[in-house]
mmCIF file of C-alpha atoms in Angstrom:
data_model
loop_
_atom_site.group_PDB
_atom_site.id
_atom_site.type_symbol
_atom_site.label_atom_id
_atom_site.label_comp_id
_atom_site.label_asym_id
_atom_site.label_seq_id
_atom_site.Cartn_x
_atom_site.Cartn_y
_atom_site.Cartn_z
ATOM 1 C CA MET A 273 19.808 -3.545 15.554
ATOM 2 C CA MET A 274 22.290 -5.832 13.844
ATOM 3 C CA THR A 275 20.362 -8.555 11.996
ATOM 4 C CA ASN A 276 23.409 -10.538 10.951
ATOM 5 C CA LEU A 277 26.527 -10.981 13.077
ATOM 6 C CA PHE A 278 28.724 -11.344 9.987
ATOM 7 C CA SER A 279 27.460 -8.053 8.545
ATOM 8 C CA VAL A 280 30.272 -6.234 10.383
ATOM 9 C CA PHE A 281 32.636 -7.768 7.824
ATOM 10 C CA ASP A 282 30.675 -6.520 4.792
ATOM 11 C CA PRO A 283 32.724 -4.262 2.483
ATOM 12 C CA SER A 284 30.290 -1.342 2.716
ATOM 13 C CA SER A 285 30.815 2.366 3.318
ATOM 14 C CA SER A 286 28.690 5.438 3.962
ATOM 15 C CA ILE A 287 29.087 6.691 0.373
ATOM 16 C CA PRO A 288 26.286 5.283 -1.844
ATOM 17 C CA ASN A 289 27.354 3.050 -4.729
ATOM 18 C CA LEU A 290 31.036 3.489 -3.834
ATOM 19 C CA SER A 291 32.863 1.074 -1.562
ATOM 20 C CA LEU A 292 36.119 2.562 -0.350
ATOM 21 C CA ASN A 293 36.963 -0.175 2.153
ATOM 22 C CA TRP A 294 39.051 -2.150 -0.332
ATOM 23 C CA LEU A 295 41.401 0.852 -0.537
ATOM 24 C CA SER A 296 42.679 -0.156 2.916
ATOM 25 C CA THR A 297 44.705 -2.831 1.129
ATOM 26 C CA PHE A 298 46.841 -0.097 -0.446
ATOM 27 C CA ILE A 299 46.734 2.451 2.381
ATOM 28 C CA GLY A 300 50.266 1.574 3.447
ATOM 29 C CA LEU A 301 51.695 2.826 0.186
ATOM 30 C CA MET A 302 50.062 6.200 0.858
ATOM 31 C CA LEU A 303 51.013 6.478 4.535
ATOM 32 C CA ILE A 304 54.632 5.258 4.572
ATOM 33 C CA PRO A 305 56.804 8.373 4.167
ATOM 34 C CA THR A 306 59.468 8.646 1.509
ATOM 35 C CA LEU A 307 62.106 9.070 4.216
ATOM 36 C CA TYR A 308 61.506 5.440 5.201
ATOM 37 C CA TRP A 309 62.732 4.323 1.778
ATOM 38 C CA ALA A 310 65.313 7.056 1.182
ATOM 39 C CA MET A 311 67.351 6.636 4.380
ATOM 40 C CA PRO A 312 67.885 3.369 6.272
ATOM 41 C CA SER A 313 66.426 3.413 9.766
ATOM 42 C CA ARG A 314 66.176 0.804 12.512
ATOM 43 C CA TRP A 315 62.746 -0.187 11.225
ATOM 44 C CA SER A 316 63.913 -0.557 7.639
ATOM 45 C CA LEU A 317 67.010 -2.498 8.701
ATOM 46 C CA MET A 318 64.856 -4.818 10.804
ATOM 47 C CA TRP A 319 62.427 -5.328 7.901
ATOM 48 C CA ASN A 320 65.334 -6.031 5.531
ATOM 49 C CA LYS A 321 66.617 -8.600 8.023
ATOM 50 C CA ILE A 322 63.199 -10.284 8.095
ATOM 51 C CA ASN A 323 63.007 -10.267 4.301
ATOM 52 C CA TYR A 324 66.483 -11.789 3.996
ATOM 53 C CA THR A 325 65.606 -14.522 6.506
ATOM 54 C CA LEU A 326 62.420 -15.317 4.592
ATOM 55 C CA TYR A 327 64.361 -15.312 1.319
ATOM 56 C CA LYS A 328 66.795 -17.922 2.661
ATOM 57 C CA GLU A 329 63.875 -20.000 3.965
ATOM 58 C CA PHE A 330 61.986 -19.951 0.675
ATOM 59 C CA ASN A 331 65.174 -20.484 -1.345
ATOM 60 C CA THR A 332 65.845 -23.644 0.682
ATOM 61 C CA LEU A 333 62.339 -24.933 -0.034
ATOM 62 C CA LEU A 334 62.504 -24.144 -3.757
ATOM 63 C CA GLY A 335 65.993 -25.481 -4.325
ATOM 64 C CA PRO A 336 69.271 -23.960 -5.521
ATOM 65 C CA ASN A 337 69.789 -21.555 -8.418
ATOM 66 C CA MET A 338 66.350 -19.979 -8.158
ATOM 67 C CA GLY A 339 67.665 -16.410 -8.372
ATOM 68 C CA ALA A 340 65.101 -13.756 -7.455
ATOM 69 C CA PHE A 341 62.098 -16.115 -7.680
ATOM 70 C CA PRO A 342 61.800 -16.537 -3.866
ATOM 71 C CA PHE A 343 61.304 -12.767 -3.561
ATOM 72 C CA MET A 344 57.832 -13.254 -5.043
ATOM 73 C CA PHE A 345 56.851 -15.221 -1.946
ATOM 74 C CA VAL A 346 58.572 -12.683 0.309
ATOM 75 C CA SER A 347 56.394 -9.995 -1.287
ATOM 76 C CA LEU A 348 53.360 -12.231 -0.851
ATOM 77 C CA PHE A 349 54.146 -12.603 2.848
ATOM 78 C CA SER A 350 54.625 -8.838 3.174
ATOM 79 C CA ILE A 351 51.287 -7.844 1.663
ATOM 80 C CA ILE A 352 49.363 -10.463 3.664
ATOM 81 C CA VAL A 353 50.968 -9.657 7.018
ATOM 82 C CA PHE A 354 50.499 -5.932 6.407
ATOM 83 C CA ASN A 355 46.779 -6.323 5.708
ATOM 84 C CA ASN A 356 46.368 -8.718 8.628
ATOM 85 C CA PHE A 357 47.848 -6.173 11.033
ATOM 86 C CA LEU A 358 45.899 -3.357 9.390
ATOM 87 C CA GLY A 359 42.706 -5.235 10.211
ATOM 88 C CA LEU A 360 43.549 -5.063 13.929
ATOM 89 C CA VAL A 361 43.217 -1.268 13.840
ATOM 90 C CA PRO A 362 39.664 -0.177 14.814
ATOM 91 C CA TYR A 363 37.331 0.902 12.008
ATOM 92 C CA ILE A 364 39.657 -0.336 9.249
ATOM 93 C CA PHE A 365 38.380 -2.931 6.818
ATOM 94 C CA THR A 366 40.121 -6.333 6.949
ATOM 95 C CA SER A 367 40.485 -7.361 3.317
ATOM 96 C CA THR A 368 42.202 -10.671 4.143
ATOM 97 C CA SER A 369 39.084 -11.898 5.964
ATOM 98 C CA HIS A 370 37.242 -12.085 2.622
ATOM 99 C CA LEU A 371 37.552 -14.818 0.018
ATOM 100 C CA ALA A 372 37.564 -12.148 -2.676
ATOM 101 C CA MET A 373 41.031 -11.152 -1.477
ATOM 102 C CA THR A 374 42.482 -14.504 -0.416
ATOM 103 C CA LEU A 375 41.210 -16.427 -3.453
ATOM 104 C CA SER A 376 42.580 -13.690 -5.716
ATOM 105 C CA LEU A 377 46.012 -14.418 -4.244
ATOM 106 C CA ALA A 378 45.808 -18.220 -4.159
ATOM 107 C CA LEU A 379 44.035 -19.122 -7.398
ATOM 108 C CA PRO A 380 46.272 -17.303 -9.941
ATOM 109 C CA MET A 381 49.440 -18.662 -8.304
ATOM 110 C CA TRP A 382 48.164 -22.238 -8.187
ATOM 111 C CA LEU A 383 46.923 -21.999 -11.781
ATOM 112 C CA SER A 384 50.245 -20.649 -13.026
ATOM 113 C CA PHE A 385 52.138 -23.410 -11.205
ATOM 114 C CA MET A 386 49.892 -26.073 -12.709
ATOM 115 C CA ILE A 387 50.162 -24.680 -16.246
ATOM 116 C CA TYR A 388 53.942 -24.434 -15.969
ATOM 117 C CA GLY A 389 54.251 -27.947 -14.540
ATOM 118 C CA TRP A 390 52.003 -29.679 -17.066
ATOM 119 C CA VAL A 391 53.568 -27.866 -20.028
ATOM 120 C CA ASN A 392 57.237 -28.170 -19.070
ATOM 121 C CA ASN A 393 57.371 -31.187 -16.708
ATOM 122 C CA THR A 394 54.524 -33.393 -17.881
ATOM 123 C CA GLN A 395 56.158 -36.713 -16.922
ATOM 124 C CA HIS A 396 57.014 -35.402 -13.455
ATOM 125 C CA MET A 397 53.428 -34.219 -12.918
ATOM 126 C CA LEU A 398 52.029 -37.573 -14.047
ATOM 127 C CA ALA A 399 54.472 -39.456 -11.810
ATOM 128 C CA HIS A 400 53.484 -37.261 -8.886
ATOM 129 C CA LEU A 401 49.895 -38.550 -9.120
ATOM 130 C CA VAL A 402 51.021 -42.038 -8.038
ATOM 131 C CA PRO A 403 53.251 -42.145 -4.930
ATOM 132 C CA GLN A 404 56.205 -44.507 -5.032
ATOM 133 C CA GLY A 405 55.412 -48.009 -3.789
ATOM 134 C CA THR A 406 51.661 -47.835 -4.491
ATOM 135 C CA PRO A 407 50.164 -51.287 -5.299
ATOM 136 C CA GLY A 408 48.864 -51.672 -8.841
ATOM 137 C CA ALA A 409 45.275 -52.229 -7.693
ATOM 138 C CA LEU A 410 45.243 -48.921 -5.819
ATOM 139 C CA MET A 411 46.776 -46.785 -8.568
ATOM 140 C CA PRO A 412 43.462 -45.591 -10.111
ATOM 141 C CA PHE A 413 42.211 -44.561 -6.661
ATOM 142 C CA MET A 414 45.487 -42.787 -5.831
ATOM 143 C CA VAL A 415 45.309 -40.838 -9.106
ATOM 144 C CA LEU A 416 41.771 -39.746 -8.224
ATOM 145 C CA ILE A 417 42.718 -38.823 -4.650
ATOM 146 C CA GLU A 418 45.836 -36.907 -5.711
ATOM 147 C CA THR A 419 43.883 -35.068 -8.414
ATOM 148 C CA VAL A 420 41.175 -33.969 -5.975
ATOM 149 C CA SER A 421 43.825 -33.020 -3.413
ATOM 150 C CA ASN A 422 45.567 -30.912 -6.028
ATOM 151 C CA MET A 423 42.381 -29.231 -7.196
ATOM 152 C CA ILE A 424 41.307 -28.063 -3.729
ATOM 153 C CA ARG A 425 44.654 -26.481 -2.869
ATOM 154 C CA PRO A 426 43.741 -22.890 -3.797
ATOM 155 C CA GLY A 427 40.463 -23.231 -1.902
ATOM 156 C CA THR A 428 42.169 -24.504 1.239
ATOM 157 C CA LEU A 429 44.760 -21.727 1.053
ATOM 158 C CA ALA A 430 42.084 -19.050 0.686
ATOM 159 C CA VAL A 431 39.642 -20.438 3.267
ATOM 160 C CA ARG A 432 42.376 -21.037 5.867
ATOM 161 C CA LEU A 433 43.540 -17.431 5.779
ATOM 162 C CA ALA A 434 40.057 -15.879 5.601
ATOM 163 C CA ALA A 435 38.586 -18.116 8.324
ATOM 164 C CA ASN A 436 41.435 -17.530 10.774
ATOM 165 C CA MET A 437 41.321 -13.767 10.310
ATOM 166 C CA MET A 438 37.517 -13.626 10.585
ATOM 167 C CA ALA A 439 37.307 -15.906 13.627
ATOM 168 C CA GLY A 440 39.447 -13.678 15.841
ATOM 169 C CA HIS A 441 37.691 -10.492 14.736
ATOM 170 C CA LEU A 442 34.322 -12.135 15.325
ATOM 171 C CA LEU A 443 35.293 -13.138 18.853
ATOM 172 C CA LEU A 444 36.504 -9.612 19.585
ATOM 173 C CA SER A 445 33.199 -8.237 18.259
ATOM 174 C CA LEU A 446 31.188 -10.627 20.426
ATOM 175 C CA LEU A 447 33.076 -9.623 23.562
ATOM 176 C CA GLY A 448 32.864 -5.931 22.691
ATOM 177 C CA ASN A 449 29.075 -6.088 22.252
ATOM 178 C CA ASN A 450 28.688 -7.318 25.847
ATOM 179 C CA GLY A 451 30.558 -4.335 27.311
ATOM 180 C CA PRO A 452 27.874 -1.595 27.544
ATOM 181 C CA GLY A 453 25.505 -3.549 29.823
ATOM 182 C CA ALA A 454 28.170 -5.238 31.964
ATOM 183 C CA SER A 455 29.114 -4.461 35.564
ATOM 184 C CA ASN A 456 32.453 -2.919 36.462
ATOM 185 C CA LEU A 457 34.028 -6.267 37.366
ATOM 186 C CA ILE A 458 32.799 -7.933 34.181
ATOM 187 C CA LEU A 459 33.956 -4.914 32.174
ATOM 188 C CA VAL A 460 37.492 -5.193 33.564
ATOM 189 C CA ILE A 461 37.529 -8.922 32.719
ATOM 190 C CA LEU A 462 36.271 -8.173 29.199
ATOM 191 C CA ILE A 463 38.937 -5.529 28.609
ATOM 192 C CA PHE A 464 41.668 -7.850 29.887
ATOM 193 C CA SER A 465 40.339 -10.678 27.718
ATOM 194 C CA GLN A 466 40.261 -8.469 24.640
ATOM 195 C CA ILE A 467 43.855 -7.351 25.230
ATOM 196 C CA LEU A 468 44.932 -10.999 25.392
ATOM 197 C CA LEU A 469 42.897 -11.795 22.267
ATOM 198 C CA LEU A 470 44.468 -8.839 20.474
ATOM 199 C CA MET A 471 47.931 -10.197 21.276
ATOM 200 C CA LEU A 472 46.811 -13.620 20.044
ATOM 201 C CA GLU A 473 45.429 -12.068 16.853
ATOM 202 C CA ALA A 474 48.776 -10.343 16.237
ATOM 203 C CA ALA A 475 50.500 -13.728 16.476
ATOM 204 C CA VAL A 476 47.864 -15.307 14.218
ATOM 205 C CA ALA A 477 48.374 -12.511 11.663
ATOM 206 C CA ILE A 478 52.069 -13.385 11.369
ATOM 207 C CA ILE A 479 51.594 -17.160 11.493
ATOM 208 C CA GLN A 480 48.865 -17.238 8.839
ATOM 209 C CA SER A 481 50.919 -15.030 6.519
ATOM 210 C CA TYR A 482 53.878 -17.367 6.941
ATOM 211 C CA VAL A 483 51.752 -20.498 6.439
ATOM 212 C CA PHE A 484 50.178 -19.085 3.262
ATOM 213 C CA SER A 485 53.588 -18.173 1.839
ATOM 214 C CA VAL A 486 55.288 -21.447 2.794
ATOM 215 C CA LEU A 487 52.488 -23.592 1.346
ATOM 216 C CA SER A 488 52.590 -21.547 -1.874
ATOM 217 C CA THR A 489 56.352 -22.116 -1.982
ATOM 218 C CA LEU A 490 55.925 -25.862 -1.491
ATOM 219 C CA TYR A 491 53.326 -26.022 -4.265
ATOM 220 C CA ALA A 492 55.735 -24.199 -6.550
ATOM 221 C CA ALA A 493 58.591 -26.534 -5.593
ATOM 222 C CA GLU A 494 56.574 -29.584 -6.675
ATOM 223 C CA VAL A 495 56.464 -28.439 -10.307
#
């Protein structure tokens, strides 16, 4: 009997004192054959096209003369979307539904952006705390609001991704638990509903990866 509905997301395995579920984050590196990288195929050409489109998008957000810097966010998008899709496979651990994974991606980036901005562009960072046209009486409050808004950015990035990935998986689990005792008609409806939810989860996996990467790019562009 399952005592806690969220226990299905716990990073536990059958081997005592050894959790292997986090290895699913790197399983793609072990499964993708060398031929995929050695010879261009339709899949690799399509992925290169996606990467180039994302590079142009992020380069536009960051500004001109950024060189290879936008590729960092392309790589960020790639690892998130890969793990999101990997979580849709049955019996594979979804690492992006845990704050341990999402906060590990968001917090170091935000911290590095802040350190770079305050060290190299101190006046710009101070000016950014008070929007243009703010009345003098409201300036202390705007500084406080902007500071709090800036401080919660890594948390909002991490929680948004983890919550969206967990919500869909939780709904699929709830529907799947009602299958064994259901009638044939209800079972057909449940299967059809889960197929639709799986398609929706695939779209959410791409959208959330893109949102995480674009917001990280915008935060970097501010400094």
